[in-house]
Structures are given as structure tokens and as C-alpha cells.
């Protein structure tokens, strides 16, 4: 059975690939698994039918043969565990790649998303400008540490894995900010990830949704 995922009917990012259906699409493309997409409106995401799939009223979700999953990392991990190509065969390498997936979502993503959310939720507050340097410093600390670990390697641990897929996805959220300027190896790492044919196909697919809705 072809898995079905959910994505925004009208993504607030206007097709720039920041919505979290993007890493799931990317994972499917990497392993060559066809998938269906059900588009949901912001309103429908908060209604019982969607809440039964995703208790927090968000996308993405994953459904296949009675299995319902939510949380991007869990969905990508499931795809990686049930197909070849996104996790090493050896148990130790596999465990390390999964560790990098967790590092992406639980160590790198929180300060990055905090700054991003503050940008659209708190911009009008008198204290926003004071808080911004603190938030950026937290991100810089993590970038410095990640950059030191990556060094001049191509990927985080040997060959490209689901760990890199999740990490590149998270780091991409900083595109357009100056935060990556001091970390050329991370900028190159993102460029390597987003140049992958599977990434390009996933990006084009989510972009097509925006173009269809905006008539472009
Ligand atoms: N930790 C969740 C976060 C999901 C999430 O934040 N989804 C966003 C789209 S990228 C969303 O649905 N936002 C709408 C909302 O929260 O109302 C995951 O990784 O799946």
C-alpha cells in the first residue's frame, strides 16, 4: 500500500520547503518509495479527524496499512528502517546515524525554531530586540560545535544518512540569516544535501502545491 502523508494545503512558507512534509518527502525520494499527499487546511488540522492522527494539530502525518505516525523524525526513521539507503547496515553505524537524527531535532532545532518563532510572534514587543542577540548566541554556540565536529568531512558519520537528511533540513532554516556566514563548512554541507537529486525532487513536489494554489 502506498503511504499517505499530510502537508499544508496553503503553506505559510510559500513553497520554500521549510514545512516539515519536506524531510518526509525527501526521505521517500532517497529510498525510491512512491507516496501520496493529502493536503489539509489550517482549520482542518485542528479538527477531530486530523487530531486523531496528530494530537497537536500539525503536519506531517504518515498513514500506511493501519499504521499512523506523527513527528517528522519518527516518520523519517520509520522510512529509513523499512527501506535501504538511509541507514548504515552495521548496528553501530545505524545507532550513530539515529543519534544524529536526534541531535538535529533535539539539540540543533530548538534554538533555531525559537528565534524563528520570535521573529513572527514577538517582533512587536519592546523586549524583542534585546532578546534577539541572546537567541542568536545560543544558535552560534551550537553551530560552532557542529562545525567543529563536521570538519572537512562530507557527511556527519561516513556516508549520507537519515542523520544528515534531518540535520540539513534543520540547518536550512537559517538560510537568509547571517548566522551561517562564519561556518563555511556548514554552508557547504547544506549545499551538498540540497543538491542531491532526491532533495530536488522533493522540493519540486512541495513547490508544485504552492504554485497550484497561488496560480503561478
Ligand atoms: N515536532 C513536530 C512539529 C510539527 C510542526 O511544527 N508542524 C508545523 C508545520 S512545519 C505545523 O503543522 N504548524 C501548524 C500549527 O502548529 O498550527 C514535527 O517535527 O513533526
mmCIF file of C-alpha atoms and ligand atoms in Angstrom:
data_model
loop_
_atom_site.group_PDB
_atom_site.id
_atom_site.type_symbol
_atom_site.label_atom_id
_atom_site.label_comp_id
_atom_site.label_asym_id
_atom_site.label_seq_id
_atom_site.Cartn_x
_atom_site.Cartn_y
_atom_site.Cartn_z
ATOM 1 C CA UNK A 1 0.000 0.000 0.000
ATOM 2 C CA UNK A 2 1.274 3.453 -0.880
ATOM 3 C CA UNK A 3 1.850 5.559 2.251
ATOM 4 C CA UNK A 4 -0.065 8.815 2.578
ATOM 5 C CA UNK A 5 1.351 11.861 4.286
ATOM 6 C CA UNK A 6 -0.266 15.179 5.119
ATOM 7 C CA UNK A 7 1.021 18.604 4.106
ATOM 8 C CA UNK A 8 -0.259 22.179 4.243
ATOM 9 C CA UNK A 9 -2.928 22.997 1.685
ATOM 10 C CA UNK A 10 -1.526 26.517 1.692
ATOM 11 C CA UNK A 11 1.916 26.513 3.256
ATOM 12 C CA UNK A 12 2.833 29.683 5.162
ATOM 13 C CA UNK A 13 6.374 29.361 3.769
ATOM 14 C CA UNK A 14 5.027 29.851 0.218
ATOM 15 C CA UNK A 15 6.721 26.761 -1.172
ATOM 16 C CA UNK A 16 10.211 27.432 0.155
ATOM 17 C CA UNK A 17 10.445 23.907 1.551
ATOM 18 C CA UNK A 18 10.509 24.747 5.256
ATOM 19 C CA UNK A 19 7.286 22.926 6.128
ATOM 20 C CA UNK A 20 8.016 19.576 7.691
ATOM 21 C CA UNK A 21 6.465 17.470 4.963
ATOM 22 C CA UNK A 22 9.698 18.344 3.132
ATOM 23 C CA UNK A 23 12.050 15.974 5.047
ATOM 24 C CA UNK A 24 9.477 13.200 4.767
ATOM 25 C CA UNK A 25 9.171 13.735 1.013
ATOM 26 C CA UNK A 26 12.977 13.827 0.817
ATOM 27 C CA UNK A 27 13.275 10.517 2.676
ATOM 28 C CA UNK A 28 10.747 8.881 0.330
ATOM 29 C CA UNK A 29 12.663 10.176 -2.669
ATOM 30 C CA UNK A 30 16.003 8.933 -1.321
ATOM 31 C CA UNK A 31 14.694 5.387 -0.937
ATOM 32 C CA UNK A 32 12.536 5.394 -4.083
ATOM 33 C CA UNK A 33 9.223 4.890 -2.294
ATOM 34 C CA UNK A 34 6.190 6.434 -4.036
ATOM 35 C CA UNK A 35 3.815 8.281 -1.700
ATOM 36 C CA UNK A 36 0.505 10.117 -1.712
ATOM 37 C CA UNK A 37 -0.089 13.503 -0.136
ATOM 38 C CA UNK A 38 -3.325 14.675 1.461
ATOM 39 C CA UNK A 39 -3.414 18.450 1.741
ATOM 40 C CA UNK A 40 -5.019 19.901 4.873
ATOM 41 C CA UNK A 41 -6.083 23.421 5.703
ATOM 42 C CA UNK A 42 -5.012 25.132 8.922
ATOM 43 C CA UNK A 43 -8.631 24.839 10.089
ATOM 44 C CA UNK A 44 -8.924 21.130 9.302
ATOM 45 C CA UNK A 45 -5.654 20.475 11.166
ATOM 46 C CA UNK A 46 -7.373 21.461 14.416
ATOM 47 C CA UNK A 47 -10.472 19.318 13.833
ATOM 48 C CA UNK A 48 -11.103 15.846 15.326
ATOM 49 C CA UNK A 49 -10.322 13.838 12.190
ATOM 50 C CA UNK A 50 -6.803 15.280 11.964
ATOM 51 C CA UNK A 51 -6.289 15.414 15.735
ATOM 52 C CA UNK A 52 -6.870 11.661 15.806
ATOM 53 C CA UNK A 53 -3.762 11.353 13.621
ATOM 54 C CA UNK A 54 -1.726 14.211 15.070
ATOM 55 C CA UNK A 55 -2.678 15.162 18.637
ATOM 56 C CA UNK A 56 -1.063 18.612 18.327
ATOM 57 C CA UNK A 57 -2.968 19.585 15.194
ATOM 58 C CA UNK A 58 0.106 19.767 12.966
ATOM 59 C CA UNK A 59 1.546 18.272 9.797
ATOM 60 C CA UNK A 60 3.112 15.955 8.766
ATOM 61 C CA UNK A 61 1.403 12.658 9.462
ATOM 62 C CA UNK A 62 2.017 9.255 7.894
ATOM 63 C CA UNK A 63 -0.519 6.503 7.252
ATOM 64 C CA UNK A 64 0.086 3.078 5.796
ATOM 65 C CA UNK A 65 -1.725 -0.206 6.329
ATOM 66 C CA UNK A 66 -3.355 0.967 9.552
ATOM 67 C CA UNK A 67 -0.119 2.449 10.940
ATOM 68 C CA UNK A 68 -0.476 6.148 11.799
ATOM 69 C CA UNK A 69 2.593 8.138 12.750
ATOM 70 C CA UNK A 70 3.291 11.746 13.615
ATOM 71 C CA UNK A 71 6.550 13.640 14.374
ATOM 72 C CA UNK A 72 8.823 14.198 11.405
ATOM 73 C CA UNK A 73 11.782 12.439 12.986
ATOM 74 C CA UNK A 74 9.716 9.342 13.789
ATOM 75 C CA UNK A 75 8.322 9.235 10.254
ATOM 76 C CA UNK A 76 11.749 9.630 8.628
ATOM 77 C CA UNK A 77 13.150 6.976 10.968
ATOM 78 C CA UNK A 78 10.346 4.592 10.040
ATOM 79 C CA UNK A 79 11.022 5.126 6.329
ATOM 80 C CA UNK A 80 14.758 4.648 6.911
ATOM 81 C CA UNK A 81 14.198 1.459 8.907
ATOM 82 C CA UNK A 82 11.873 -0.101 6.375
ATOM 83 C CA UNK A 83 13.897 0.702 3.238
ATOM 84 C CA UNK A 84 17.522 0.524 2.242
ATOM 85 C CA UNK A 85 19.598 3.607 1.710
ATOM 86 C CA UNK A 86 19.208 5.930 4.666
ATOM 87 C CA UNK A 87 20.838 3.975 7.489
ATOM 88 C CA UNK A 88 24.073 2.003 7.567
ATOM 89 C CA UNK A 89 23.774 -1.784 7.641
ATOM 90 C CA UNK A 90 26.035 -2.264 10.657
ATOM 91 C CA UNK A 91 24.319 -1.872 14.025
ATOM 92 C CA UNK A 92 26.833 0.611 15.448
ATOM 93 C CA UNK A 93 26.769 2.868 12.390
ATOM 94 C CA UNK A 94 22.980 2.683 12.382
ATOM 95 C CA UNK A 95 22.793 3.698 16.031
ATOM 96 C CA UNK A 96 25.134 6.644 15.413
ATOM 97 C CA UNK A 97 23.083 7.826 12.410
ATOM 98 C CA UNK A 98 19.919 7.695 14.530
ATOM 99 C CA UNK A 99 21.811 9.649 17.191
ATOM 100 C CA UNK A 100 22.408 12.407 14.609
ATOM 101 C CA UNK A 101 18.697 12.474 13.806
ATOM 102 C CA UNK A 102 18.016 13.155 17.475
ATOM 103 C CA UNK A 103 20.794 15.744 17.593
ATOM 104 C CA UNK A 104 19.136 17.554 14.686
ATOM 105 C CA UNK A 105 15.695 17.755 16.280
ATOM 106 C CA UNK A 106 16.526 17.973 19.967
ATOM 107 C CA UNK A 107 19.832 19.875 20.085
ATOM 108 C CA UNK A 108 20.056 21.994 16.928
ATOM 109 C CA UNK A 109 16.427 22.684 16.099
ATOM 110 C CA UNK A 110 15.107 24.193 19.372
ATOM 111 C CA UNK A 111 17.222 27.387 19.416
ATOM 112 C CA UNK A 112 16.780 27.815 15.647
ATOM 113 C CA UNK A 113 12.998 27.487 15.822
ATOM 114 C CA UNK A 114 12.838 29.693 18.919
ATOM 115 C CA UNK A 115 14.469 32.552 17.009
ATOM 116 C CA UNK A 116 12.236 31.931 14.027
ATOM 117 C CA UNK A 117 9.031 31.909 16.119
ATOM 118 C CA UNK A 118 10.139 35.020 17.986
ATOM 119 C CA UNK A 119 10.514 36.705 14.596
ATOM 120 C CA UNK A 120 6.827 36.400 13.816
ATOM 121 C CA UNK A 121 5.250 36.191 17.292
ATOM 122 C CA UNK A 122 7.265 38.707 19.313
ATOM 123 C CA UNK A 123 8.599 41.189 16.815
ATOM 124 C CA UNK A 124 6.298 43.937 18.068
ATOM 125 C CA UNK A 125 7.341 43.507 21.719
ATOM 126 C CA UNK A 126 9.579 46.127 23.300
ATOM 127 C CA UNK A 127 12.000 43.448 24.516
ATOM 128 C CA UNK A 128 12.338 41.589 21.209
ATOM 129 C CA UNK A 129 15.471 43.455 20.112
ATOM 130 C CA UNK A 130 17.117 42.764 23.473
ATOM 131 C CA UNK A 131 16.292 39.065 23.360
ATOM 132 C CA UNK A 132 17.442 38.518 19.767
ATOM 133 C CA UNK A 133 21.217 38.588 20.458
ATOM 134 C CA UNK A 134 20.742 36.040 23.261
ATOM 135 C CA UNK A 135 18.838 33.701 20.981
ATOM 136 C CA UNK A 136 21.421 34.119 18.221
ATOM 137 C CA UNK A 137 24.273 33.422 20.626
ATOM 138 C CA UNK A 138 22.664 30.108 21.573
ATOM 139 C CA UNK A 139 22.433 29.174 17.905
ATOM 140 C CA UNK A 140 26.023 30.257 17.240
ATOM 141 C CA UNK A 141 27.266 28.041 20.076
ATOM 142 C CA UNK A 142 25.590 25.021 18.513
ATOM 143 C CA UNK A 143 26.821 25.894 15.019
ATOM 144 C CA UNK A 144 30.359 26.237 16.322
ATOM 145 C CA UNK A 145 30.177 22.809 17.953
ATOM 146 C CA UNK A 146 28.604 21.153 14.930
ATOM 147 C CA UNK A 147 31.072 22.816 12.575
ATOM 148 C CA UNK A 148 33.979 21.547 14.685
ATOM 149 C CA UNK A 149 32.606 18.010 14.573
ATOM 150 C CA UNK A 150 31.899 18.038 10.815
ATOM 151 C CA UNK A 151 35.321 19.485 9.985
ATOM 152 C CA UNK A 152 36.043 18.839 6.329
ATOM 153 C CA UNK A 153 34.005 15.636 6.168
ATOM 154 C CA UNK A 154 31.298 15.329 3.570
ATOM 155 C CA UNK A 155 28.648 13.939 5.936
ATOM 156 C CA UNK A 156 28.355 13.605 9.713
ATOM 157 C CA UNK A 157 29.341 9.950 10.021
ATOM 158 C CA UNK A 158 30.550 8.186 6.904
ATOM 159 C CA UNK A 159 28.035 8.086 4.047
ATOM 160 C CA UNK A 160 24.910 10.199 3.708
ATOM 161 C CA UNK A 161 22.246 9.017 6.186
ATOM 162 C CA UNK A 162 18.907 9.957 7.701
ATOM 163 C CA UNK A 163 21.001 11.864 10.264
ATOM 164 C CA UNK A 164 22.275 14.166 7.520
ATOM 165 C CA UNK A 165 18.815 14.436 5.992
ATOM 166 C CA UNK A 166 17.405 15.713 9.280
ATOM 167 C CA UNK A 167 20.412 17.921 10.047
ATOM 168 C CA UNK A 168 20.446 19.610 6.629
ATOM 169 C CA UNK A 169 16.690 20.167 6.938
ATOM 170 C CA UNK A 170 17.115 21.897 10.295
ATOM 171 C CA UNK A 171 20.139 23.994 9.258
ATOM 172 C CA UNK A 172 18.346 25.160 6.125
ATOM 173 C CA UNK A 173 16.028 27.157 8.393
ATOM 174 C CA UNK A 174 18.962 29.566 8.853
ATOM 175 C CA UNK A 175 19.233 30.339 5.149
ATOM 176 C CA UNK A 176 18.780 34.043 4.635
ATOM 177 C CA UNK A 177 20.165 34.890 8.089
ATOM 178 C CA UNK A 178 23.807 35.828 8.578
ATOM 179 C CA UNK A 179 24.306 33.123 11.168
ATOM 180 C CA UNK A 180 25.854 30.638 8.767
ATOM 181 C CA UNK A 181 28.337 33.149 7.346
ATOM 182 C CA UNK A 182 31.063 32.204 9.802
ATOM 183 C CA UNK A 183 30.652 28.489 9.153
ATOM 184 C CA UNK A 184 31.637 27.766 5.580
ATOM 185 C CA UNK A 185 31.800 24.008 6.139
ATOM 186 C CA UNK A 186 28.172 24.016 7.332
ATOM 187 C CA UNK A 187 27.073 26.159 4.390
ATOM 188 C CA UNK A 188 28.840 23.687 2.064
ATOM 189 C CA UNK A 189 27.216 20.777 3.923
ATOM 190 C CA UNK A 190 23.749 22.268 3.357
ATOM 191 C CA UNK A 191 24.585 22.876 -0.295
ATOM 192 C CA UNK A 192 25.683 19.226 -0.691
ATOM 193 C CA UNK A 193 22.452 17.996 0.869
ATOM 194 C CA UNK A 194 20.170 20.237 -1.142
ATOM 195 C CA UNK A 195 21.993 19.375 -4.383
ATOM 196 C CA UNK A 196 21.001 15.724 -4.042
ATOM 197 C CA UNK A 197 18.585 14.674 -6.798
ATOM 198 C CA UNK A 198 16.178 13.261 -4.187
ATOM 199 C CA UNK A 199 16.099 16.601 -2.379
ATOM 200 C CA UNK A 200 15.459 18.441 -5.659
ATOM 201 C CA UNK A 201 12.554 16.129 -6.493
ATOM 202 C CA UNK A 202 11.038 16.559 -3.031
ATOM 203 C CA UNK A 203 11.455 20.320 -3.204
ATOM 204 C CA UNK A 204 9.798 20.485 -6.617
ATOM 205 C CA UNK A 205 6.867 18.389 -5.408
ATOM 206 C CA UNK A 206 6.106 20.625 -2.418
ATOM 207 C CA UNK A 207 6.696 23.734 -4.537
ATOM 208 C CA UNK A 208 4.129 22.497 -7.079
ATOM 209 C CA UNK A 209 1.475 22.587 -4.329
ATOM 210 C CA UNK A 210 2.182 26.268 -3.695
ATOM 211 C CA UNK A 211 2.230 27.074 -7.410
ATOM 212 C CA UNK A 212 -1.098 25.331 -7.949
ATOM 213 C CA UNK A 213 -2.792 27.238 -5.134
ATOM 214 C CA UNK A 214 -1.280 30.604 -6.000
ATOM 215 C CA UNK A 215 -1.927 30.164 -9.734
ATOM 216 C CA UNK A 216 1.767 30.604 -10.571
HETATM 217 N N1 LIG B 1 7.701 18.351 16.167
HETATM 218 C C1 LIG B 1 6.748 18.324 15.083
HETATM 219 C C2 LIG B 1 6.477 19.751 14.650
HETATM 220 C C3 LIG B 1 5.432 19.801 13.561
HETATM 221 C C4 LIG B 1 5.170 21.226 13.120
HETATM 222 O O1 LIG B 1 5.615 22.217 13.762
HETATM 223 N N2 LIG B 1 4.437 21.365 12.033
HETATM 224 C C5 LIG B 1 4.091 22.668 11.537
HETATM 225 C C6 LIG B 1 4.388 22.751 10.058
HETATM 226 S S1 LIG B 1 6.116 22.643 9.748
HETATM 227 C C7 LIG B 1 2.611 22.889 11.705
HETATM 228 O O2 LIG B 1 1.829 21.993 11.471
HETATM 229 N N3 LIG B 1 2.244 24.108 12.087
HETATM 230 C C8 LIG B 1 0.859 24.495 12.212
HETATM 231 C C9 LIG B 1 0.447 24.575 13.644
HETATM 232 O O3 LIG B 1 1.226 24.250 14.549
HETATM 233 O O4 LIG B 1 -0.696 25.011 13.846
HETATM 234 C C10 LIG B 1 7.291 17.512 13.921
HETATM 235 O O5 LIG B 1 8.507 17.519 13.715
HETATM 236 O O6 LIG B 1 6.519 16.844 13.211
#
